[in-house]
PDB file of N, CA and C and ligand atoms in Angstrom:
ATOM      1  N   MET A   1       0.231   9.321 -17.720  1.00  0.00           N
ATOM      2  CA  MET A   1       0.343   8.131 -17.610  1.00  0.00           C
ATOM      3  C   MET A   1      -0.652   7.573 -16.560  1.00  0.00           C
ATOM      4  N   LYS A   2      -1.429   6.621 -16.045  1.00  0.00           N
ATOM      5  CA  LYS A   2      -1.927   6.037 -15.299  1.00  0.00           C
ATOM      6  C   LYS A   2      -1.328   5.113 -14.875  1.00  0.00           C
ATOM      7  N   LEU A   3      -1.832   5.228 -13.506  1.00  0.00           N
ATOM      8  CA  LEU A   3      -1.234   3.983 -12.446  1.00  0.00           C
ATOM      9  C   LEU A   3      -2.038   2.843 -12.295  1.00  0.00           C
ATOM     10  N   ARG A   4      -2.020   1.814 -12.767  1.00  0.00           N
ATOM     11  CA  ARG A   4      -2.421   0.815 -12.818  1.00  0.00           C
ATOM     12  C   ARG A   4      -2.579   0.236 -11.288  1.00  0.00           C
ATOM     13  N   ILE A   5      -3.518   0.103 -10.403  1.00  0.00           N
ATOM     14  CA  ILE A   5      -3.198  -0.429  -9.099  1.00  0.00           C
ATOM     15  C   ILE A   5      -3.658  -2.071  -9.099  1.00  0.00           C
ATOM     16  N   PRO A   6      -2.338  -2.800  -8.858  1.00  0.00           N
ATOM     17  CA  PRO A   6      -2.531  -4.047  -8.814  1.00  0.00           C
ATOM     18  C   PRO A   6      -3.449  -4.662  -7.727  1.00  0.00           C
ATOM     19  N   ARG A   7      -3.633  -5.997  -8.157  1.00  0.00           N
ATOM     20  CA  ARG A   7      -4.419  -6.892  -7.055  1.00  0.00           C
ATOM     21  C   ARG A   7      -3.713  -6.816  -5.823  1.00  0.00           C
ATOM     22  N   ASP A   8      -2.631  -7.385  -6.478  1.00  0.00           N
ATOM     23  CA  ASP A   8      -1.660  -7.758  -5.567  1.00  0.00           C
ATOM     24  C   ASP A   8      -0.165  -7.091  -5.616  1.00  0.00           C
ATOM     25  N   VAL A   9       0.306  -6.444  -4.169  1.00  0.00           N
ATOM     26  CA  VAL A   9       1.387  -5.771  -4.684  1.00  0.00           C
ATOM     27  C   VAL A   9       2.631  -6.653  -4.007  1.00  0.00           C
ATOM     28  N   LYS A  10       3.678  -6.501  -4.197  1.00  0.00           N
ATOM     29  CA  LYS A  10       5.209  -7.283  -3.545  1.00  0.00           C
ATOM     30  C   LYS A  10       5.811  -6.050  -2.654  1.00  0.00           C
ATOM     31  N   VAL A  11       5.822  -6.516  -1.126  1.00  0.00           N
ATOM     32  CA  VAL A  11       6.750  -5.471  -0.662  1.00  0.00           C
ATOM     33  C   VAL A  11       7.889  -6.410   0.112  1.00  0.00           C
ATOM     34  N   GLY A  12       8.957  -6.366  -0.489  1.00  0.00           N
ATOM     35  CA  GLY A  12      10.066  -7.377  -0.101  1.00  0.00           C
ATOM     36  C   GLY A  12       9.621  -8.824  -0.560  1.00  0.00           C
ATOM     37  N   ASP A  13       9.397  -9.621   0.507  1.00  0.00           N
ATOM     38  CA  ASP A  13       9.269 -11.065   0.107  1.00  0.00           C
ATOM     39  C   ASP A  13       7.675 -11.360   0.603  1.00  0.00           C
ATOM     40  N   LYS A  14       7.127 -10.016   0.828  1.00  0.00           N
ATOM     41  CA  LYS A  14       5.419 -10.218   1.470  1.00  0.00           C
ATOM     42  C   LYS A  14       4.406  -9.800   0.094  1.00  0.00           C
ATOM     43  N   VAL A  15       3.906 -10.424   0.285  1.00  0.00           N
ATOM     44  CA  VAL A  15       2.321 -10.055  -0.552  1.00  0.00           C
ATOM     45  C   VAL A  15       1.096  -9.511   0.018  1.00  0.00           C
ATOM     46  N   TYR A  16       1.029  -7.790  -0.118  1.00  0.00           N
ATOM     47  CA  TYR A  16      -0.252  -7.133   0.162  1.00  0.00           C
ATOM     48  C   TYR A  16      -1.238  -7.111  -0.698  1.00  0.00           C
ATOM     49  N   THR A  17      -2.258  -7.646  -0.557  1.00  0.00           N
ATOM     50  CA  THR A  17      -3.597  -7.364  -1.388  1.00  0.00           C
ATOM     51  C   THR A  17      -4.374  -6.286  -1.278  1.00  0.00           C
ATOM     52  N   VAL A  18      -4.977  -5.806  -2.400  1.00  0.00           N
ATOM     53  CA  VAL A  18      -5.559  -4.707  -2.531  1.00  0.00           C
ATOM     54  C   VAL A  18      -7.326  -4.773  -2.425  1.00  0.00           C
ATOM     55  N   HIS A  19      -8.026  -4.153  -1.956  1.00  0.00           N
ATOM     56  CA  HIS A  19      -9.400  -4.345  -1.366  1.00  0.00           C
ATOM     57  C   HIS A  19     -10.156  -3.016  -1.587  1.00  0.00           C
ATOM     58  N   TYR A  20     -11.073  -3.091  -2.192  1.00  0.00           N
ATOM     59  CA  TYR A  20     -11.844  -1.717  -2.242  1.00  0.00           C
ATOM     60  C   TYR A  20     -13.372  -1.895  -1.745  1.00  0.00           C
ATOM     61  N   SER A  21     -13.678  -0.655  -0.446  1.00  0.00           N
ATOM     62  CA  SER A  21     -14.916  -0.630  -0.245  1.00  0.00           C
ATOM     63  C   SER A  21     -15.425   0.620  -0.367  1.00  0.00           C
ATOM     64  N   PRO A  22     -16.903   1.033  -0.292  1.00  0.00           N
ATOM     65  CA  PRO A  22     -17.385   2.360  -0.461  1.00  0.00           C
ATOM     66  C   PRO A  22     -17.052   3.158   0.645  1.00  0.00           C
ATOM     67  N   GLY A  23     -16.576   4.167   0.866  1.00  0.00           N
ATOM     68  CA  GLY A  23     -16.870   5.310   1.940  1.00  0.00           C
ATOM     69  C   GLY A  23     -15.337   5.249   2.623  1.00  0.00           C
ATOM     70  N   GLU A  24     -15.508   6.219   3.618  1.00  0.00           N
ATOM     71  CA  GLU A  24     -13.848   6.613   4.422  1.00  0.00           C
ATOM     72  C   GLU A  24     -13.862   5.618   4.878  1.00  0.00           C
ATOM     73  N   PHE A  25     -13.054   5.243   5.915  1.00  0.00           N
ATOM     74  CA  PHE A  25     -12.703   4.420   7.093  1.00  0.00           C
ATOM     75  C   PHE A  25     -12.268   5.614   8.473  1.00  0.00           C
ATOM     76  N   ILE A  26     -12.596   4.871   9.498  1.00  0.00           N
ATOM     77  CA  ILE A  26     -12.261   5.554  10.549  1.00  0.00           C
ATOM     78  C   ILE A  26     -11.125   5.243  11.607  1.00  0.00           C
ATOM     79  N   VAL A  27     -10.154   5.730  11.575  1.00  0.00           N
ATOM     80  CA  VAL A  27      -8.994   5.106  12.056  1.00  0.00           C
ATOM     81  C   VAL A  27      -8.545   6.201  13.832  1.00  0.00           C
ATOM     82  N   ASP A  28      -8.758   5.940  14.816  1.00  0.00           N
ATOM     83  CA  ASP A  28      -8.669   6.533  16.042  1.00  0.00           C
ATOM     84  C   ASP A  28      -9.156   8.056  15.510  1.00  0.00           C
ATOM     85  N   LYS A  29     -10.673   7.877  15.522  1.00  0.00           N
ATOM     86  CA  LYS A  29     -11.318   8.921  15.112  1.00  0.00           C
ATOM     87  C   LYS A  29     -11.040   9.883  14.214  1.00  0.00           C
ATOM     88  N   ASP A  30     -10.153   9.512  12.931  1.00  0.00           N
ATOM     89  CA  ASP A  30      -9.721  10.218  12.267  1.00  0.00           C
ATOM     90  C   ASP A  30     -10.396   9.712  10.804  1.00  0.00           C
ATOM     91  N   ARG A  31     -10.779  10.302  10.216  1.00  0.00           N
ATOM     92  CA  ARG A  31     -11.559   9.655   8.845  1.00  0.00           C
ATOM     93  C   ARG A  31     -10.157   9.712   7.470  1.00  0.00           C
ATOM     94  N   CYS A  32     -10.168   8.689   7.003  1.00  0.00           N
ATOM     95  CA  CYS A  32      -8.944   8.364   5.935  1.00  0.00           C
ATOM     96  C   CYS A  32      -9.825   7.830   4.406  1.00  0.00           C
ATOM     97  N   HIS A  33      -9.191   7.375   3.777  1.00  0.00           N
ATOM     98  CA  HIS A  33      -9.671   6.944   2.266  1.00  0.00           C
ATOM     99  C   HIS A  33      -9.133   5.508   2.375  1.00  0.00           C
ATOM    100  N   GLY A  34      -8.080   5.514   3.069  1.00  0.00           N
ATOM    101  CA  GLY A  34      -7.523   4.045   2.835  1.00  0.00           C
ATOM    102  C   GLY A  34      -7.153   3.340   4.301  1.00  0.00           C
ATOM    103  N   LEU A  35      -6.595   2.137   4.136  1.00  0.00           N
ATOM    104  CA  LEU A  35      -5.919   1.566   5.500  1.00  0.00           C
ATOM    105  C   LEU A  35      -4.801   0.565   5.076  1.00  0.00           C
ATOM    106  N   CYS A  36      -3.874   0.233   5.603  1.00  0.00           N
ATOM    107  CA  CYS A  36      -2.847  -0.374   5.675  1.00  0.00           C
ATOM    108  C   CYS A  36      -3.128  -1.397   7.021  1.00  0.00           C
ATOM    109  N   ASP A  37      -3.340  -2.564   6.484  1.00  0.00           N
ATOM    110  CA  ASP A  37      -3.270  -3.548   7.572  1.00  0.00           C
ATOM    111  C   ASP A  37      -2.237  -4.630   7.659  1.00  0.00           C
ATOM    112  N   THR A  38      -0.988  -4.440   8.438  1.00  0.00           N
ATOM    113  CA  THR A  38       0.067  -5.240   8.407  1.00  0.00           C
ATOM    114  C   THR A  38       0.132  -6.877   9.152  1.00  0.00           C
ATOM    115  N   ALA A  39      -1.200  -6.198   9.581  1.00  0.00           N
ATOM    116  CA  ALA A  39      -1.292  -8.122  10.358  1.00  0.00           C
ATOM    117  C   ALA A  39      -1.969  -9.197   9.288  1.00  0.00           C
ATOM    118  N   THR A  40      -2.732  -8.775   8.381  1.00  0.00           N
ATOM    119  CA  THR A  40      -3.606  -9.167   7.290  1.00  0.00           C
ATOM    120  C   THR A  40      -2.805  -8.892   6.206  1.00  0.00           C
ATOM    121  N   ARG A  41      -1.805  -7.935   5.764  1.00  0.00           N
ATOM    122  CA  ARG A  41      -1.086  -7.777   4.782  1.00  0.00           C
ATOM    123  C   ARG A  41      -2.180  -7.395   3.593  1.00  0.00           C
ATOM    124  N   ARG A  42      -3.106  -6.348   4.134  1.00  0.00           N
ATOM    125  CA  ARG A  42      -4.059  -6.042   3.381  1.00  0.00           C
ATOM    126  C   ARG A  42      -4.101  -4.541   2.914  1.00  0.00           C
ATOM    127  N   ILE A  43      -4.290  -3.698   1.641  1.00  0.00           N
ATOM    128  CA  ILE A  43      -4.501  -2.322   1.821  1.00  0.00           C
ATOM    129  C   ILE A  43      -5.900  -2.332   1.189  1.00  0.00           C
ATOM    130  N   SER A  44      -6.771  -1.662   1.730  1.00  0.00           N
ATOM    131  CA  SER A  44      -8.266  -1.044   1.498  1.00  0.00           C
ATOM    132  C   SER A  44      -8.430   0.295   1.369  1.00  0.00           C
ATOM    133  N   LEU A  45      -8.866   0.251   0.008  1.00  0.00           N
ATOM    134  CA  LEU A  45      -9.231   1.895  -0.665  1.00  0.00           C
ATOM    135  C   LEU A  45     -10.635   2.152  -0.653  1.00  0.00           C
ATOM    136  N   ASN A  46     -11.019   3.411  -0.239  1.00  0.00           N
ATOM    137  CA  ASN A  46     -12.236   3.721  -0.365  1.00  0.00           C
ATOM    138  C   ASN A  46     -12.245   3.969  -1.857  1.00  0.00           C
ATOM    139  N   SER A  47     -13.576   3.218  -2.565  1.00  0.00           N
ATOM    140  CA  SER A  47     -13.838   2.663  -3.781  1.00  0.00           C
ATOM    141  C   SER A  47     -14.716   4.275  -4.356  1.00  0.00           C
ATOM    142  N   GLU A  48     -14.735   5.310  -3.532  1.00  0.00           N
ATOM    143  CA  GLU A  48     -15.724   6.426  -4.193  1.00  0.00           C
ATOM    144  C   GLU A  48     -14.653   7.703  -4.249  1.00  0.00           C
ATOM    145  N   GLN A  49     -13.275   7.507  -4.096  1.00  0.00           N
ATOM    146  CA  GLN A  49     -12.549   8.519  -4.467  1.00  0.00           C
ATOM    147  C   GLN A  49     -12.727   8.578  -5.732  1.00  0.00           C
ATOM    148  N   PRO A  50     -11.978  10.393  -6.506  1.00  0.00           N
ATOM    149  CA  PRO A  50     -11.536   9.859  -7.843  1.00  0.00           C
ATOM    150  C   PRO A  50     -10.429   9.373  -8.136  1.00  0.00           C
ATOM    151  N   PRO A  51     -10.261   8.946  -9.450  1.00  0.00           N
ATOM    152  CA  PRO A  51      -9.275   7.966  -9.759  1.00  0.00           C
ATOM    153  C   PRO A  51      -7.641   8.638  -9.296  1.00  0.00           C
ATOM    154  N   ASP A  52      -7.364  10.078  -9.617  1.00  0.00           N
ATOM    155  CA  ASP A  52      -6.367  10.473  -9.084  1.00  0.00           C
ATOM    156  C   ASP A  52      -6.118  10.181  -8.069  1.00  0.00           C
ATOM    157  N   MET A  53      -7.169  10.682  -6.998  1.00  0.00           N
ATOM    158  CA  MET A  53      -6.838  10.581  -5.213  1.00  0.00           C
ATOM    159  C   MET A  53      -6.683   8.948  -5.196  1.00  0.00           C
ATOM    160  N   LEU A  54      -7.326   8.286  -5.798  1.00  0.00           N
ATOM    161  CA  LEU A  54      -7.335   6.673  -5.590  1.00  0.00           C
ATOM    162  C   LEU A  54      -5.653   6.092  -5.658  1.00  0.00           C
ATOM    163  N   GLN A  55      -5.242   6.671  -6.720  1.00  0.00           N
ATOM    164  CA  GLN A  55      -3.752   6.432  -7.064  1.00  0.00           C
ATOM    165  C   GLN A  55      -2.923   7.173  -5.694  1.00  0.00           C
ATOM    166  N   LEU A  56      -3.359   8.313  -5.402  1.00  0.00           N
ATOM    167  CA  LEU A  56      -2.448   8.506  -4.261  1.00  0.00           C
ATOM    168  C   LEU A  56      -2.692   8.070  -2.950  1.00  0.00           C
ATOM    169  N   THR A  57      -4.012   7.760  -2.944  1.00  0.00           N
ATOM    170  CA  THR A  57      -4.199   6.928  -1.710  1.00  0.00           C
ATOM    171  C   THR A  57      -3.541   5.533  -1.663  1.00  0.00           C
ATOM    172  N   PHE A  58      -3.547   4.916  -2.916  1.00  0.00           N
ATOM    173  CA  PHE A  58      -2.872   3.474  -3.156  1.00  0.00           C
ATOM    174  C   PHE A  58      -1.187   3.915  -2.425  1.00  0.00           C
ATOM    175  N   LEU A  59      -0.822   4.926  -3.061  1.00  0.00           N
ATOM    176  CA  LEU A  59       0.755   5.274  -2.859  1.00  0.00           C
ATOM    177  C   LEU A  59       1.057   5.389  -1.523  1.00  0.00           C
ATOM    178  N   HIS A  60      -0.140   6.061  -0.654  1.00  0.00           N
ATOM    179  CA  HIS A  60       0.447   6.193   0.679  1.00  0.00           C
ATOM    180  C   HIS A  60       0.146   5.378   1.624  1.00  0.00           C
ATOM    181  N   GLU A  61      -0.547   4.127   1.079  1.00  0.00           N
ATOM    182  CA  GLU A  61      -0.755   3.088   2.092  1.00  0.00           C
ATOM    183  C   GLU A  61       0.413   2.029   1.639  1.00  0.00           C
ATOM    184  N   LEU A  62       0.872   2.084   0.027  1.00  0.00           N
ATOM    185  CA  LEU A  62       2.126   1.140  -0.117  1.00  0.00           C
ATOM    186  C   LEU A  62       3.457   1.813   0.765  1.00  0.00           C
ATOM    187  N   THR A  63       3.429   3.451   0.675  1.00  0.00           N
ATOM    188  CA  THR A  63       4.357   3.624   1.735  1.00  0.00           C
ATOM    189  C   THR A  63       4.508   3.410   3.003  1.00  0.00           C
ATOM    190  N   HIS A  64       2.978   3.211   4.011  1.00  0.00           N
ATOM    191  CA  HIS A  64       3.080   2.443   5.017  1.00  0.00           C
ATOM    192  C   HIS A  64       3.418   1.229   4.859  1.00  0.00           C
ATOM    193  N   ALA A  65       3.118   0.734   3.863  1.00  0.00           N
ATOM    194  CA  ALA A  65       3.640  -1.012   3.851  1.00  0.00           C
ATOM    195  C   ALA A  65       5.333  -1.189   3.741  1.00  0.00           C
ATOM    196  N   ILE A  66       5.616  -0.438   3.131  1.00  0.00           N
ATOM    197  CA  ILE A  66       7.073  -0.515   2.928  1.00  0.00           C
ATOM    198  C   ILE A  66       8.071   0.041   3.832  1.00  0.00           C
ATOM    199  N   LEU A  67       7.365   0.574   4.761  1.00  0.00           N
ATOM    200  CA  LEU A  67       7.877   1.381   5.873  1.00  0.00           C
ATOM    201  C   LEU A  67       8.015   0.386   6.854  1.00  0.00           C
ATOM    202  N   TRP A  68       6.927  -0.590   7.179  1.00  0.00           N
ATOM    203  CA  TRP A  68       6.498  -1.517   8.232  1.00  0.00           C
ATOM    204  C   TRP A  68       7.519  -2.759   7.503  1.00  0.00           C
ATOM    205  N   GLU A  69       7.576  -3.084   6.180  1.00  0.00           N
ATOM    206  CA  GLU A  69       8.372  -4.392   6.203  1.00  0.00           C
ATOM    207  C   GLU A  69       9.694  -4.293   5.813  1.00  0.00           C
ATOM    208  N   SER A  70      10.275  -3.162   5.851  1.00  0.00           N
ATOM    209  CA  SER A  70      11.444  -2.366   5.985  1.00  0.00           C
ATOM    210  C   SER A  70      12.081  -2.494   7.261  1.00  0.00           C
ATOM    211  N   GLY A  71      11.385  -2.636   8.456  1.00  0.00           N
ATOM    212  CA  GLY A  71      11.584  -2.554   9.889  1.00  0.00           C
ATOM    213  C   GLY A  71      11.785  -1.296  10.705  1.00  0.00           C
ATOM    214  N   HIS A  72      10.834  -0.339   9.732  1.00  0.00           N
ATOM    215  CA  HIS A  72      10.715   0.978  10.217  1.00  0.00           C
ATOM    216  C   HIS A  72       9.419   1.303  10.508  1.00  0.00           C
ATOM    217  N   LYS A  73       8.981   0.466  11.897  1.00  0.00           N
ATOM    218  CA  LYS A  73       8.011   0.246  12.700  1.00  0.00           C
ATOM    219  C   LYS A  73       7.367   1.663  13.165  1.00  0.00           C
ATOM    220  N   ARG A  74       8.412   2.549  13.473  1.00  0.00           N
ATOM    221  CA  ARG A  74       7.940   3.684  14.464  1.00  0.00           C
ATOM    222  C   ARG A  74       7.526   4.564  13.061  1.00  0.00           C
ATOM    223  N   LEU A  75       8.428   4.702  11.961  1.00  0.00           N
ATOM    224  CA  LEU A  75       8.023   5.217  10.612  1.00  0.00           C
ATOM    225  C   LEU A  75       6.820   5.359   9.964  1.00  0.00           C
ATOM    226  N   PHE A  76       6.435   4.044  10.338  1.00  0.00           N
ATOM    227  CA  PHE A  76       4.921   3.533   9.862  1.00  0.00           C
ATOM    228  C   PHE A  76       4.493   4.305  10.226  1.00  0.00           C
ATOM    229  N   ARG A  77       4.253   4.813  11.288  1.00  0.00           N
ATOM    230  CA  ARG A  77       2.883   5.399  12.106  1.00  0.00           C
ATOM    231  C   ARG A  77       2.977   6.999  11.947  1.00  0.00           C
ATOM    232  N   ASN A  78       4.128   7.431  11.147  1.00  0.00           N
ATOM    233  CA  ASN A  78       4.646   9.247  10.784  1.00  0.00           C
ATOM    234  C   ASN A  78       3.449   9.182   9.843  1.00  0.00           C
ATOM    235  N   GLU A  79       2.447   9.871   9.714  1.00  0.00           N
ATOM    236  CA  GLU A  79       1.496  10.051   8.798  1.00  0.00           C
ATOM    237  C   GLU A  79       2.210  11.352   8.136  1.00  0.00           C
ATOM    238  N   ALA A  80       2.893  12.214   8.561  1.00  0.00           N
ATOM    239  CA  ALA A  80       3.370  13.617   7.764  1.00  0.00           C
ATOM    240  C   ALA A  80       4.496  12.424   6.424  1.00  0.00           C
ATOM    241  N   LEU A  81       5.017  11.924   7.168  1.00  0.00           N
ATOM    242  CA  LEU A  81       6.548  11.363   6.505  1.00  0.00           C
ATOM    243  C   LEU A  81       5.600  10.592   5.752  1.00  0.00           C
ATOM    244  N   VAL A  82       4.741  10.063   5.633  1.00  0.00           N
ATOM    245  CA  VAL A  82       4.183   8.906   4.760  1.00  0.00           C
ATOM    246  C   VAL A  82       3.562   9.596   3.367  1.00  0.00           C
ATOM    247  N   ASP A  83       3.114  10.684   4.094  1.00  0.00           N
ATOM    248  CA  ASP A  83       2.077  11.740   3.146  1.00  0.00           C
ATOM    249  C   ASP A  83       2.944  12.558   2.057  1.00  0.00           C
ATOM    250  N   HIS A  84       4.380  12.612   2.725  1.00  0.00           N
ATOM    251  CA  HIS A  84       5.240  13.749   2.039  1.00  0.00           C
ATOM    252  C   HIS A  84       6.062  12.302   0.879  1.00  0.00           C
ATOM    253  N   ILE A  85       6.458  11.417   1.394  1.00  0.00           N
ATOM    254  CA  ILE A  85       6.671   9.957   0.363  1.00  0.00           C
ATOM    255  C   ILE A  85       5.768   9.827  -0.615  1.00  0.00           C
ATOM    256  N   SER A  86       4.595   9.572  -0.365  1.00  0.00           N
ATOM    257  CA  SER A  86       3.644   8.992  -1.500  1.00  0.00           C
ATOM    258  C   SER A  86       3.348  10.385  -2.340  1.00  0.00           C
ATOM    259  N   THR A  87       2.882  11.344  -1.560  1.00  0.00           N
ATOM    260  CA  THR A  87       2.749  12.940  -2.576  1.00  0.00           C
ATOM    261  C   THR A  87       4.007  13.055  -3.730  1.00  0.00           C
ATOM    262  N   LEU A  88       5.604  13.046  -3.162  1.00  0.00           N
ATOM    263  CA  LEU A  88       6.216  12.965  -4.176  1.00  0.00           C
ATOM    264  C   LEU A  88       7.002  11.990  -5.196  1.00  0.00           C
ATOM    265  N   LEU A  89       6.131  10.826  -4.656  1.00  0.00           N
ATOM    266  CA  LEU A  89       6.254   9.651  -5.690  1.00  0.00           C
ATOM    267  C   LEU A  89       5.090   9.813  -6.965  1.00  0.00           C
ATOM    268  N   HIS A  90       3.952  10.132  -6.274  1.00  0.00           N
ATOM    269  CA  HIS A  90       2.951  10.315  -7.475  1.00  0.00           C
ATOM    270  C   HIS A  90       3.483  11.451  -8.550  1.00  0.00           C
ATOM    271  N   GLY A  91       3.860  12.523  -7.353  1.00  0.00           N
ATOM    272  CA  GLY A  91       4.238  13.651  -8.747  1.00  0.00           C
ATOM    273  C   GLY A  91       5.102  13.033  -9.802  1.00  0.00           C
ATOM    274  N   ALA A  92       6.326  12.447  -8.997  1.00  0.00           N
ATOM    275  CA  ALA A  92       7.762  11.791  -9.610  1.00  0.00           C
ATOM    276  C   ALA A  92       7.194  10.676 -11.096  1.00  0.00           C
ATOM    277  N   LEU A  93       6.029   9.771 -10.339  1.00  0.00           N
ATOM    278  CA  LEU A  93       5.540   9.066 -11.978  1.00  0.00           C
ATOM    279  C   LEU A  93       4.395   9.321 -12.318  1.00  0.00           C
ATOM    280  N   PHE A  94       3.506   9.922 -11.903  1.00  0.00           N
ATOM    281  CA  PHE A  94       2.203   9.897 -12.557  1.00  0.00           C
ATOM    282  C   PHE A  94       1.920  11.350 -13.013  1.00  0.00           C
ATOM    283  N   LYS A  95       2.587  12.419 -12.819  1.00  0.00           N
ATOM    284  CA  LYS A  95       1.902  13.785 -12.978  1.00  0.00           C
ATOM    285  C   LYS A  95       2.841  14.186 -14.310  1.00  0.00           C
TER     286      LYS A  95
HETATM  287 ZN1   ZN B   1      -1.627   6.894   6.763  1.00  0.00          ZN
END
Protein backbone atom coordinates (compact mmCIF):
# COMPACT_ATOMS: atom_id res chain seq x y z
CA MET A 1 0.00 0.00 0.00
CA LYS A 2 1.28 3.43 -0.82
CA LEU A 3 1.15 6.28 1.61
CA ARG A 4 -0.46 9.35 0.16
CA ILE A 5 1.25 12.29 1.77
CA PRO A 6 -1.39 14.93 2.45
CA ARG A 7 -0.88 18.64 1.79
CA ASP A 8 -2.31 19.38 5.22
CA VAL A 9 -2.23 17.07 8.20
CA LYS A 10 -4.18 17.46 11.43
CA VAL A 11 -2.20 16.98 14.62
CA GLY A 12 -4.75 17.28 17.41
CA ASP A 13 -6.49 20.58 16.84
CA LYS A 14 -3.58 22.05 14.83
CA VAL A 15 -2.98 21.78 11.10
CA TYR A 16 0.51 21.31 9.66
CA THR A 17 1.14 22.01 6.00
CA VAL A 18 3.51 19.89 3.93
CA HIS A 19 5.99 21.58 1.60
CA TYR A 20 8.58 20.23 -0.80
CA SER A 21 11.93 21.59 -1.88
CA PRO A 22 14.89 19.97 -3.59
CA GLY A 23 18.00 19.09 -1.61
CA GLU A 24 18.94 18.35 1.96
CA PHE A 25 18.38 20.71 4.88
CA ILE A 26 21.09 21.65 7.35
CA VAL A 27 20.07 21.74 11.01
CA ASP A 28 22.72 22.29 13.68
CA LYS A 29 25.34 21.21 11.11
CA ASP A 30 23.46 17.94 10.50
CA ARG A 31 22.14 17.10 7.06
CA CYS A 32 18.56 15.87 6.95
CA HIS A 33 15.79 15.17 4.45
CA GLY A 34 12.99 16.87 6.35
CA LEU A 35 12.12 19.57 8.84
CA CYS A 36 9.30 20.11 11.29
CA ASP A 37 8.80 23.76 12.22
CA THR A 38 6.36 23.93 15.11
CA ALA A 39 6.23 27.75 15.05
CA THR A 40 4.91 27.88 11.50
CA ARG A 41 3.38 24.36 11.64
CA ARG A 42 5.20 23.46 8.50
CA ILE A 43 6.66 20.09 7.51
CA SER A 44 9.30 20.46 4.79
CA LEU A 45 10.47 17.48 2.75
CA ASN A 46 13.39 17.02 0.37
CA SER A 47 11.62 16.37 -2.92
CA GLU A 48 14.65 14.57 -4.35
CA GLN A 49 14.19 11.48 -2.14
CA PRO A 50 12.95 8.16 -3.52
CA PRO A 51 9.21 7.62 -2.76
CA ASP A 52 9.78 5.07 0.02
CA MET A 53 12.25 7.38 1.74
CA LEU A 54 9.89 10.32 1.30
CA GLN A 55 7.15 8.42 3.14
CA LEU A 56 9.53 7.58 5.96
CA THR A 57 10.73 11.17 6.22
CA PHE A 58 7.13 12.40 6.29
CA LEU A 59 6.31 9.99 9.15
CA HIS A 60 9.48 11.10 10.96
CA GLU A 61 8.49 14.78 10.76
CA LEU A 62 4.89 13.95 11.67
CA THR A 63 6.14 12.12 14.77
CA HIS A 64 8.04 15.29 15.76
CA ALA A 65 4.81 17.29 15.34
CA ILE A 66 2.76 14.77 17.36
CA LEU A 67 5.26 14.85 20.25
CA TRP A 68 5.32 18.66 20.24
CA GLU A 69 1.55 19.11 20.05
CA SER A 70 0.97 16.51 22.76
CA GLY A 71 3.18 18.50 25.12
CA HIS A 72 6.24 16.22 25.03
CA LYS A 73 8.60 19.00 24.10
CA ARG A 74 11.75 17.27 25.38
CA LEU A 75 10.90 14.08 23.52
CA PHE A 76 10.31 16.22 20.42
CA ARG A 77 14.10 16.69 20.27
CA ASN A 78 14.93 13.02 20.82
CA GLU A 79 15.94 12.00 17.28
CA ALA A 80 16.57 8.36 18.25
CA LEU A 81 13.04 8.01 19.66
CA VAL A 82 11.48 9.84 16.71
CA ASP A 83 13.39 7.61 14.27
CA HIS A 84 12.33 4.48 16.12
CA ILE A 85 8.62 5.39 16.27
CA SER A 86 8.45 6.55 12.66
CA THR A 87 10.30 3.48 11.34
CA LEU A 88 7.93 1.17 13.24
CA LEU A 89 4.92 3.13 11.95
CA HIS A 90 6.21 2.87 8.41
CA GLY A 91 6.73 -0.88 8.79
CA ALA A 92 3.34 -1.40 10.41
CA LEU A 93 1.37 0.59 7.87
CA PHE A 94 3.17 0.39 4.56
CA LYS A 95 5.36 -2.71 4.28
ZN1 LIG B 1 14.11 14.49 13.27
